[in-house]
Short mmCIF file of C-alpha atoms in Angstrom, two decimals:
data_model
loop_
_atom_site.label_atom_id
_atom_site.label_comp_id
_atom_site.label_asym_id
_atom_site.label_seq_id
_atom_site.Cartn_x
_atom_site.Cartn_y
_atom_site.Cartn_z
CA UNK A 272 19.50 10.38 8.55
CA UNK A 273 16.46 10.53 6.35
CA UNK A 274 16.43 13.48 3.94
CA UNK A 275 13.07 14.41 2.56
CA UNK A 276 11.61 16.78 0.03
CA UNK A 277 8.16 16.96 -1.45
CA UNK A 278 7.12 18.92 -4.46
CA UNK A 279 3.34 19.02 -4.57
CA UNK A 280 2.81 22.19 -6.58
CA UNK A 281 1.46 21.23 -9.95
CA UNK A 282 3.98 23.56 -11.57
CA UNK A 283 7.04 22.19 -9.73
CA UNK A 284 9.92 21.00 -11.90
CA UNK A 285 12.44 18.29 -10.85
CA UNK A 286 16.09 18.02 -11.75
CA UNK A 287 15.11 15.54 -14.40
CA UNK A 288 16.57 16.85 -17.69
CA UNK A 289 13.38 15.82 -19.50
CA UNK A 290 10.97 17.71 -17.20
CA UNK A 291 11.20 21.01 -19.10
CA UNK A 292 8.47 19.73 -21.42
CA UNK A 293 6.30 18.07 -18.83
CA UNK A 294 3.49 20.61 -18.69
CA UNK A 295 0.94 21.37 -21.45
CA UNK A 296 0.31 24.73 -19.79
CA UNK A 297 1.89 27.12 -17.29
CA UNK A 298 5.50 28.18 -16.63
CA UNK A 299 7.89 29.18 -13.94
CA UNK A 300 10.78 31.60 -14.05
CA UNK A 301 14.21 30.22 -14.88
CA UNK A 302 15.50 31.26 -11.45
CA UNK A 303 12.67 29.35 -9.64
CA UNK A 304 13.28 26.23 -11.81
CA UNK A 305 17.03 26.32 -11.22
CA UNK A 306 16.53 26.63 -7.43
CA UNK A 307 14.16 23.67 -7.31
CA UNK A 308 16.44 21.51 -9.45
CA UNK A 309 19.42 22.50 -7.18
CA UNK A 310 17.47 21.50 -4.08
CA UNK A 311 16.64 18.09 -5.44
CA UNK A 312 20.20 17.45 -6.50
CA UNK A 313 21.26 18.26 -2.92
CA UNK A 314 18.59 15.82 -1.50
CA UNK A 315 19.76 13.04 -3.92
CA UNK A 316 23.40 13.45 -3.01
CA UNK A 317 22.49 13.13 0.77
CA UNK A 318 20.19 10.23 0.16
CA UNK A 319 22.71 8.24 -1.80
CA UNK A 320 25.64 8.88 0.55
CA UNK A 321 26.95 5.42 1.41
CA UNK A 322 24.27 3.72 -0.58
CA UNK A 323 24.82 1.06 -3.29
CA UNK A 324 22.61 1.98 -6.26
CA UNK A 325 23.23 -1.33 -8.06
CA UNK A 326 20.63 -3.67 -6.54
CA UNK A 327 19.92 -5.88 -9.40
CA UNK A 328 22.15 -8.47 -11.08
CA UNK A 329 23.56 -7.73 -14.52
CA UNK A 330 21.08 -10.19 -16.16
CA UNK A 331 18.04 -8.83 -14.47
CA UNK A 332 15.28 -6.90 -16.24
CA UNK A 333 13.74 -3.85 -14.56
CA UNK A 334 10.02 -3.71 -15.28
CA UNK A 335 7.68 -0.93 -14.20
CA UNK A 336 4.45 -2.46 -12.92
CA UNK A 337 2.39 0.68 -13.04
CA UNK A 338 2.35 3.67 -15.34
CA UNK A 339 -0.03 5.60 -17.67
CA UNK A 340 0.25 7.19 -21.05
CA UNK A 341 -2.19 9.49 -22.86
CA UNK A 342 -2.30 11.39 -26.10
CA UNK A 343 -0.22 14.50 -26.70
CA UNK A 344 -2.35 17.58 -27.78
CA UNK A 345 -1.41 16.67 -31.37
CA UNK A 346 -2.42 13.01 -30.97
CA UNK A 347 -5.66 13.97 -29.30
CA UNK A 348 -7.04 14.85 -32.67
CA UNK A 349 -6.87 11.06 -33.47
CA UNK A 350 -7.22 9.76 -29.92
CA UNK A 351 -9.55 12.26 -28.10
CA UNK A 352 -9.65 12.66 -24.35
CA UNK A 353 -12.80 11.82 -22.43
CA UNK A 354 -14.73 15.10 -21.86
CA UNK A 355 -13.68 16.70 -18.57
CA UNK A 356 -10.60 14.53 -18.34
CA UNK A 357 -8.18 16.53 -20.42
CA UNK A 358 -4.63 16.12 -18.86
CA UNK A 359 -2.45 19.00 -17.81
CA UNK A 360 0.74 16.97 -17.79
CA UNK A 361 2.76 15.56 -20.69
CA UNK A 362 2.17 11.84 -20.83
CA UNK A 363 2.71 10.63 -24.34
CA UNK A 364 4.68 7.54 -25.24
CA UNK A 365 7.70 9.33 -26.60
CA UNK A 366 8.16 11.19 -23.26
CA UNK A 367 7.79 7.81 -21.48
CA UNK A 368 10.49 6.20 -23.63
CA UNK A 369 12.93 8.91 -22.95
CA UNK A 370 12.40 8.63 -19.21
CA UNK A 371 12.70 4.80 -19.28
CA UNK A 372 15.92 4.98 -21.32
CA UNK A 373 17.51 7.37 -18.91
CA UNK A 374 16.39 5.25 -15.92
CA UNK A 375 17.36 1.96 -17.55
CA UNK A 376 13.91 0.47 -17.20
CA UNK A 377 13.29 -2.30 -19.77
CA UNK A 378 9.58 -2.62 -19.91
CA UNK A 379 6.30 -1.76 -18.34
CA UNK A 380 2.67 -2.51 -17.65
CA UNK A 381 0.63 0.38 -19.11
CA UNK A 382 -2.60 1.01 -17.16
CA UNK A 383 -5.40 2.49 -19.21
CA UNK A 384 -5.82 6.12 -18.02
CA UNK A 385 -9.07 7.71 -16.98
CA UNK A 386 -8.22 10.51 -19.43
CA UNK A 387 -9.38 8.15 -22.30
CA UNK A 388 -11.76 6.18 -20.07
CA UNK A 389 -13.03 3.11 -22.04
CA UNK A 390 -11.60 4.16 -25.36
CA UNK A 391 -8.47 1.96 -25.47
CA UNK A 392 -7.36 2.90 -28.99
CA UNK A 393 -4.40 4.99 -27.98
CA UNK A 394 -2.92 2.38 -25.61
CA UNK A 395 -3.70 -0.43 -28.11
CA UNK A 396 -1.76 1.46 -30.83
CA UNK A 397 1.29 1.71 -28.48
CA UNK A 398 1.07 -1.95 -27.62
CA UNK A 399 1.14 -2.87 -31.32
CA UNK A 400 4.15 -0.57 -31.91
CA UNK A 401 6.12 -1.93 -29.00
CA UNK A 402 4.96 -5.50 -28.39
CA UNK A 403 8.09 -6.62 -26.60
CA UNK A 404 8.34 -3.58 -24.38
CA UNK A 405 4.81 -3.04 -23.10
CA UNK A 406 1.86 -4.97 -21.79
CA UNK A 407 -1.59 -3.41 -21.35
CA UNK A 408 -3.86 -3.26 -18.37
CA UNK A 409 -7.41 -2.32 -19.61
CA UNK A 410 -10.01 -0.49 -17.62
CA UNK A 411 -13.04 -2.66 -16.63
CA UNK A 412 -16.37 -1.28 -17.80
CA UNK A 413 -18.98 -2.18 -15.14
CA UNK A 414 -21.96 -1.20 -17.40
CA UNK A 415 -25.12 -2.88 -16.06
CA UNK A 416 -25.86 -4.39 -19.55
CA UNK A 417 -22.75 -6.54 -19.20
CA UNK A 418 -21.11 -5.16 -22.33
CA UNK A 419 -17.95 -4.69 -20.48
CA UNK A 420 -17.35 -8.43 -20.28
CA UNK A 421 -17.24 -8.81 -24.05
CA UNK A 422 -15.10 -5.71 -24.30
CA UNK A 423 -12.59 -7.25 -21.75
CA UNK A 424 -12.45 -10.50 -23.74
CA UNK A 425 -11.88 -8.70 -27.01
CA UNK A 426 -9.08 -6.54 -25.55
CA UNK A 427 -7.30 -9.56 -24.12
CA UNK A 428 -7.73 -11.88 -27.08
CA UNK A 429 -7.14 -9.32 -29.91
CA UNK A 430 -4.50 -6.99 -28.37
CA UNK A 431 -1.68 -7.26 -25.87
CA UNK A 432 -3.81 -6.61 -22.78
CA UNK A 433 -2.91 -9.05 -20.01
CA UNK A 434 -4.54 -7.34 -16.94
CA UNK A 435 -7.57 -5.39 -16.07
CA UNK A 436 -8.19 -2.59 -13.57
CA UNK A 437 -11.26 -2.39 -11.31
CA UNK A 438 -11.94 1.24 -10.51
CA UNK A 439 -14.67 1.11 -7.80
CA UNK A 440 -15.89 4.59 -8.43
CA UNK A 441 -16.83 3.73 -12.00
CA UNK A 442 -19.47 1.31 -10.73
CA UNK A 443 -23.05 2.67 -10.86
CA UNK A 444 -24.00 4.68 -7.89
CA UNK A 445 -24.76 2.46 -4.86
CA UNK A 446 -23.32 -0.56 -6.53
CA UNK A 447 -20.32 -2.55 -5.34
CA UNK A 448 -17.65 -4.43 -7.21
CA UNK A 449 -19.28 -7.66 -5.90
CA UNK A 450 -22.54 -7.05 -7.84
CA UNK A 451 -23.48 -9.48 -10.70
CA UNK A 452 -21.50 -7.59 -13.31
CA UNK A 453 -18.50 -7.26 -11.09
CA UNK A 454 -18.39 -10.96 -10.30
CA UNK A 455 -18.84 -11.81 -13.98
CA UNK A 456 -15.93 -9.56 -14.88
CA UNK A 457 -13.77 -11.00 -12.06
CA UNK A 458 -14.64 -14.52 -13.07
CA UNK A 459 -13.92 -13.87 -16.80
CA UNK A 460 -10.57 -12.33 -15.82
CA UNK A 461 -9.66 -15.66 -14.11
CA UNK A 462 -10.77 -17.72 -17.17
CA UNK A 463 -8.57 -15.52 -19.37
CA UNK A 464 -5.61 -15.71 -16.89
CA UNK A 465 -5.74 -11.99 -16.57
CA UNK A 466 -4.96 -10.36 -13.11
CA UNK A 467 -7.31 -7.85 -11.71
CA UNK A 468 -5.92 -4.62 -10.28
CA UNK A 469 -7.81 -2.77 -7.60
CA UNK A 470 -7.49 1.00 -7.17
CA UNK A 471 -8.59 1.82 -3.67
CA UNK A 472 -7.81 5.52 -3.92
CA UNK A 473 -10.19 6.58 -1.04
CA UNK A 474 -8.86 3.83 1.29
CA UNK A 475 -8.45 0.06 1.37
CA UNK A 476 -10.82 -0.19 4.30
CA UNK A 477 -13.75 0.93 2.08
CA UNK A 478 -13.22 -2.01 -0.29
CA UNK A 479 -11.53 -4.73 1.67
CA UNK A 480 -14.80 -6.72 2.15
CA UNK A 481 -15.40 -6.72 -1.64
CA UNK A 482 -11.85 -7.84 -2.39
CA UNK A 483 -11.96 -10.64 0.22
CA UNK A 484 -15.36 -11.83 -1.13
CA UNK A 485 -14.10 -11.90 -4.78
CA UNK A 486 -10.81 -13.67 -3.78
CA UNK A 487 -12.79 -16.30 -1.73
CA UNK A 488 -15.35 -16.95 -4.46
CA UNK A 489 -12.86 -16.93 -7.40
CA UNK A 490 -9.52 -18.26 -6.09
CA UNK A 491 -8.13 -18.71 -9.61
CA UNK A 492 -8.22 -15.01 -10.41
CA UNK A 493 -4.99 -13.21 -9.71
CA UNK A 494 -5.23 -9.84 -7.84
CA UNK A 495 -2.88 -6.77 -7.97
CA UNK A 496 -3.22 -4.10 -5.26
CA UNK A 497 -2.33 -0.82 -6.84
CA UNK A 498 -0.11 1.46 -4.71
CA UNK A 499 -0.10 -0.96 -1.74
CA UNK A 500 -3.78 -0.37 -1.32
CA UNK A 501 -3.04 3.30 -0.74
CA UNK A 502 -1.96 2.35 2.78
CA UNK A 503 0.34 4.64 4.56
CA UNK A 504 2.58 3.81 7.51
CA UNK A 505 0.26 3.86 10.47
CA UNK A 506 -0.02 7.02 12.62
CA UNK A 507 -3.66 6.79 13.51
CA UNK A 508 -6.22 4.06 14.39
CA UNK A 509 -7.71 4.29 10.91
CA UNK A 510 -4.36 3.91 9.20
CA UNK A 511 -3.44 0.99 11.50
CA UNK A 512 -6.63 -0.82 10.48
CA UNK A 513 -5.89 -0.45 6.80
CA UNK A 514 -2.29 -1.52 7.26
CA UNK A 515 -3.45 -4.65 9.08
CA UNK A 516 -6.06 -5.38 6.41
CA UNK A 517 -3.48 -5.13 3.73
CA UNK A 518 -1.07 -7.57 5.41
CA UNK A 519 -3.93 -10.06 6.15
CA UNK A 520 -4.63 -10.22 2.42
CA UNK A 521 -1.43 -12.23 2.15
CA UNK A 522 -3.48 -15.24 3.21
CA UNK A 523 -4.95 -15.32 -0.32
CA UNK A 524 -2.10 -16.76 -2.46
CA UNK A 525 -3.48 -15.00 -5.60
CA UNK A 526 -2.86 -11.52 -4.18
CA UNK A 527 0.15 -9.53 -5.24
CA UNK A 528 1.07 -5.98 -4.08
CA UNK A 529 2.35 -3.02 -6.16
CA UNK A 530 4.82 -1.06 -4.27
CA UNK A 531 4.11 1.87 -6.49
CA UNK A 532 3.36 5.57 -6.49
CA UNK A 533 5.52 6.00 -3.48
CA UNK A 534 4.82 9.70 -3.37
CA UNK A 535 1.17 8.90 -2.77
CA UNK A 536 1.68 6.72 0.26
CA UNK A 537 4.67 8.40 1.93
CA UNK A 538 4.14 10.86 4.72
CA UNK A 539 7.42 12.62 3.87
CA UNK A 540 9.04 13.03 0.48
CA UNK A 541 11.88 11.90 -1.67
CA UNK A 542 13.41 9.42 -1.12
CA UNK A 543 10.33 8.26 0.91
CA UNK A 544 12.34 6.43 3.52
CA UNK A 545 9.36 6.34 5.93
CA UNK A 546 8.21 3.50 3.62
CA UNK A 547 10.96 1.19 4.73
CA UNK A 548 8.82 -0.58 7.36
CA UNK A 549 6.01 -1.06 4.87
CA UNK A 550 8.30 -2.65 2.26
CA UNK A 551 9.86 -4.85 4.97
CA UNK A 552 6.39 -6.03 6.16
CA UNK A 553 5.16 -6.61 2.63
CA UNK A 554 8.17 -8.84 1.92
CA UNK A 555 7.70 -10.64 5.22
CA UNK A 556 4.06 -11.31 4.64
CA UNK A 557 3.72 -11.82 0.92
CA UNK A 558 7.27 -12.72 -0.11
CA UNK A 559 9.32 -10.69 -2.55
CA UNK A 560 7.92 -12.77 -5.38
CA UNK A 561 4.49 -11.20 -4.81
CA UNK A 562 5.68 -7.60 -4.51
CA UNK A 563 6.46 -5.34 -7.58
CA UNK A 564 7.80 -1.77 -8.08
CA UNK A 565 5.82 0.77 -10.02
CA UNK A 566 6.46 4.44 -10.81
CA UNK A 567 2.94 5.90 -11.54
CA UNK A 568 4.38 7.82 -14.51
CA UNK A 569 3.76 10.60 -15.58
CA UNK A 570 2.56 11.92 -12.27
CA UNK A 571 5.92 10.96 -10.56
CA UNK A 572 7.88 13.16 -12.87
CA UNK A 573 6.77 16.27 -11.10
CA UNK A 574 7.14 14.68 -7.68
CA UNK A 575 10.76 13.53 -7.84
CA UNK A 576 11.46 12.44 -11.41
CA UNK A 577 11.10 9.02 -13.15
CA UNK A 578 14.70 7.93 -12.65
CA UNK A 579 14.52 9.09 -9.04
CA UNK A 580 11.42 6.93 -8.49
CA UNK A 581 13.49 3.84 -9.31
CA UNK A 582 16.34 5.17 -7.20
CA UNK A 583 14.04 5.69 -4.21
CA UNK A 584 13.04 2.05 -3.96
CA UNK A 585 16.74 1.21 -3.93
CA UNK A 586 17.21 3.47 -0.90
CA UNK A 587 14.19 2.15 0.85
CA UNK A 588 15.27 -1.44 0.22
CA UNK A 589 18.68 -0.89 1.64
CA UNK A 590 17.17 0.58 4.80
CA UNK A 591 14.84 -2.44 4.99
CA UNK A 592 17.88 -4.81 4.68
CA UNK A 593 16.54 -6.54 1.61
CA UNK A 594 18.81 -8.81 -0.31
CA UNK A 595 19.79 -8.29 -4.00
CA UNK A 596 17.77 -11.38 -4.79
CA UNK A 597 14.67 -9.95 -3.20
CA UNK A 598 15.18 -6.68 -5.14
CA UNK A 599 15.45 -8.64 -8.33
CA UNK A 600 11.92 -9.91 -7.78
CA UNK A 601 10.55 -6.50 -6.79
CA UNK A 602 12.18 -4.65 -9.70
CA UNK A 603 11.13 -7.14 -12.39
CA UNK A 604 10.98 -10.77 -11.81
CA UNK A 605 7.55 -10.72 -10.04
CA UNK A 606 5.87 -9.02 -12.99
CA UNK A 607 7.76 -11.29 -15.49
CA UNK A 608 6.52 -14.31 -13.54
CA UNK A 609 2.92 -13.07 -13.96
CA UNK A 610 3.39 -12.48 -17.72
CA UNK A 611 5.73 -15.35 -18.87
CA UNK A 612 7.35 -14.92 -22.26
CA UNK A 613 6.71 -11.11 -22.42
CA UNK A 614 10.15 -9.89 -21.30
CA UNK A 615 12.97 -12.29 -22.08
CA UNK A 616 16.15 -12.19 -19.95
CA UNK A 617 19.31 -11.36 -22.00
#
């Protein structure tokens, strides 16, 4: 029986032992925190009843395909936030490393956060400090003067950025990702062997034509669909259309899917078991070697916890009857295949 719990309150705390410092501001009473933590522990125990939590082989790496970091309030003196994008959650690299250690996650793709917009200096400093642990995904700058193309090239060639994110709502008003600058950026990414991630936060259906056009015109550029294109399990005609569009993208061999930020695409809550049909269909259409797990840290910490985000995909995969080999791909091998030599197997 599926057991669900959703914590959507921005002040909610999970049972994660590291969560006590997750907020910059705000607090809850100890009684409230204890009650929430107890509830999640109960949910976890029910969810794991009869479940085998060991889904990867002993020689496998677990790599998180999607997370963010930003400066702590102290670091912000050196790495300032973009005006109006000051975070309310803890998201510094030290907090991330503690969560990764507890969850036994070996590496990650750090996606440049909107909190620092096009100033990549913080993420760059982290990539330099931990070159064997992290890879960077920079944020494409679609400025009409084309300066973003040079910026992309410099980040890839001079720092450990090996992917780039297209955020459609950063394009000038009325412009699409298929405009001249968008196509130049997408083409340059292909030349540099850098995958392009798409964040379709308002719906895949709004951008599917642009993605298909770019994939058709530039077949050598690899594509990553963040958060499964923000597609939820269909309940309405609109959701069914997006779901169908997502699966049809499998016809482009360069398209990969991030099974990430499960709390954003689930209609229920931890452990997000309603996503079992979605994962099953993704593997059937794309193959496990084109699907990858991602957490969406630090947002996930307040939803269910970082370690729990990894555990959730285990529960979902078991319900979808995936093999341990398929899970090896989803939990790490797919991303390792995209970035050869970055994370070496023990």
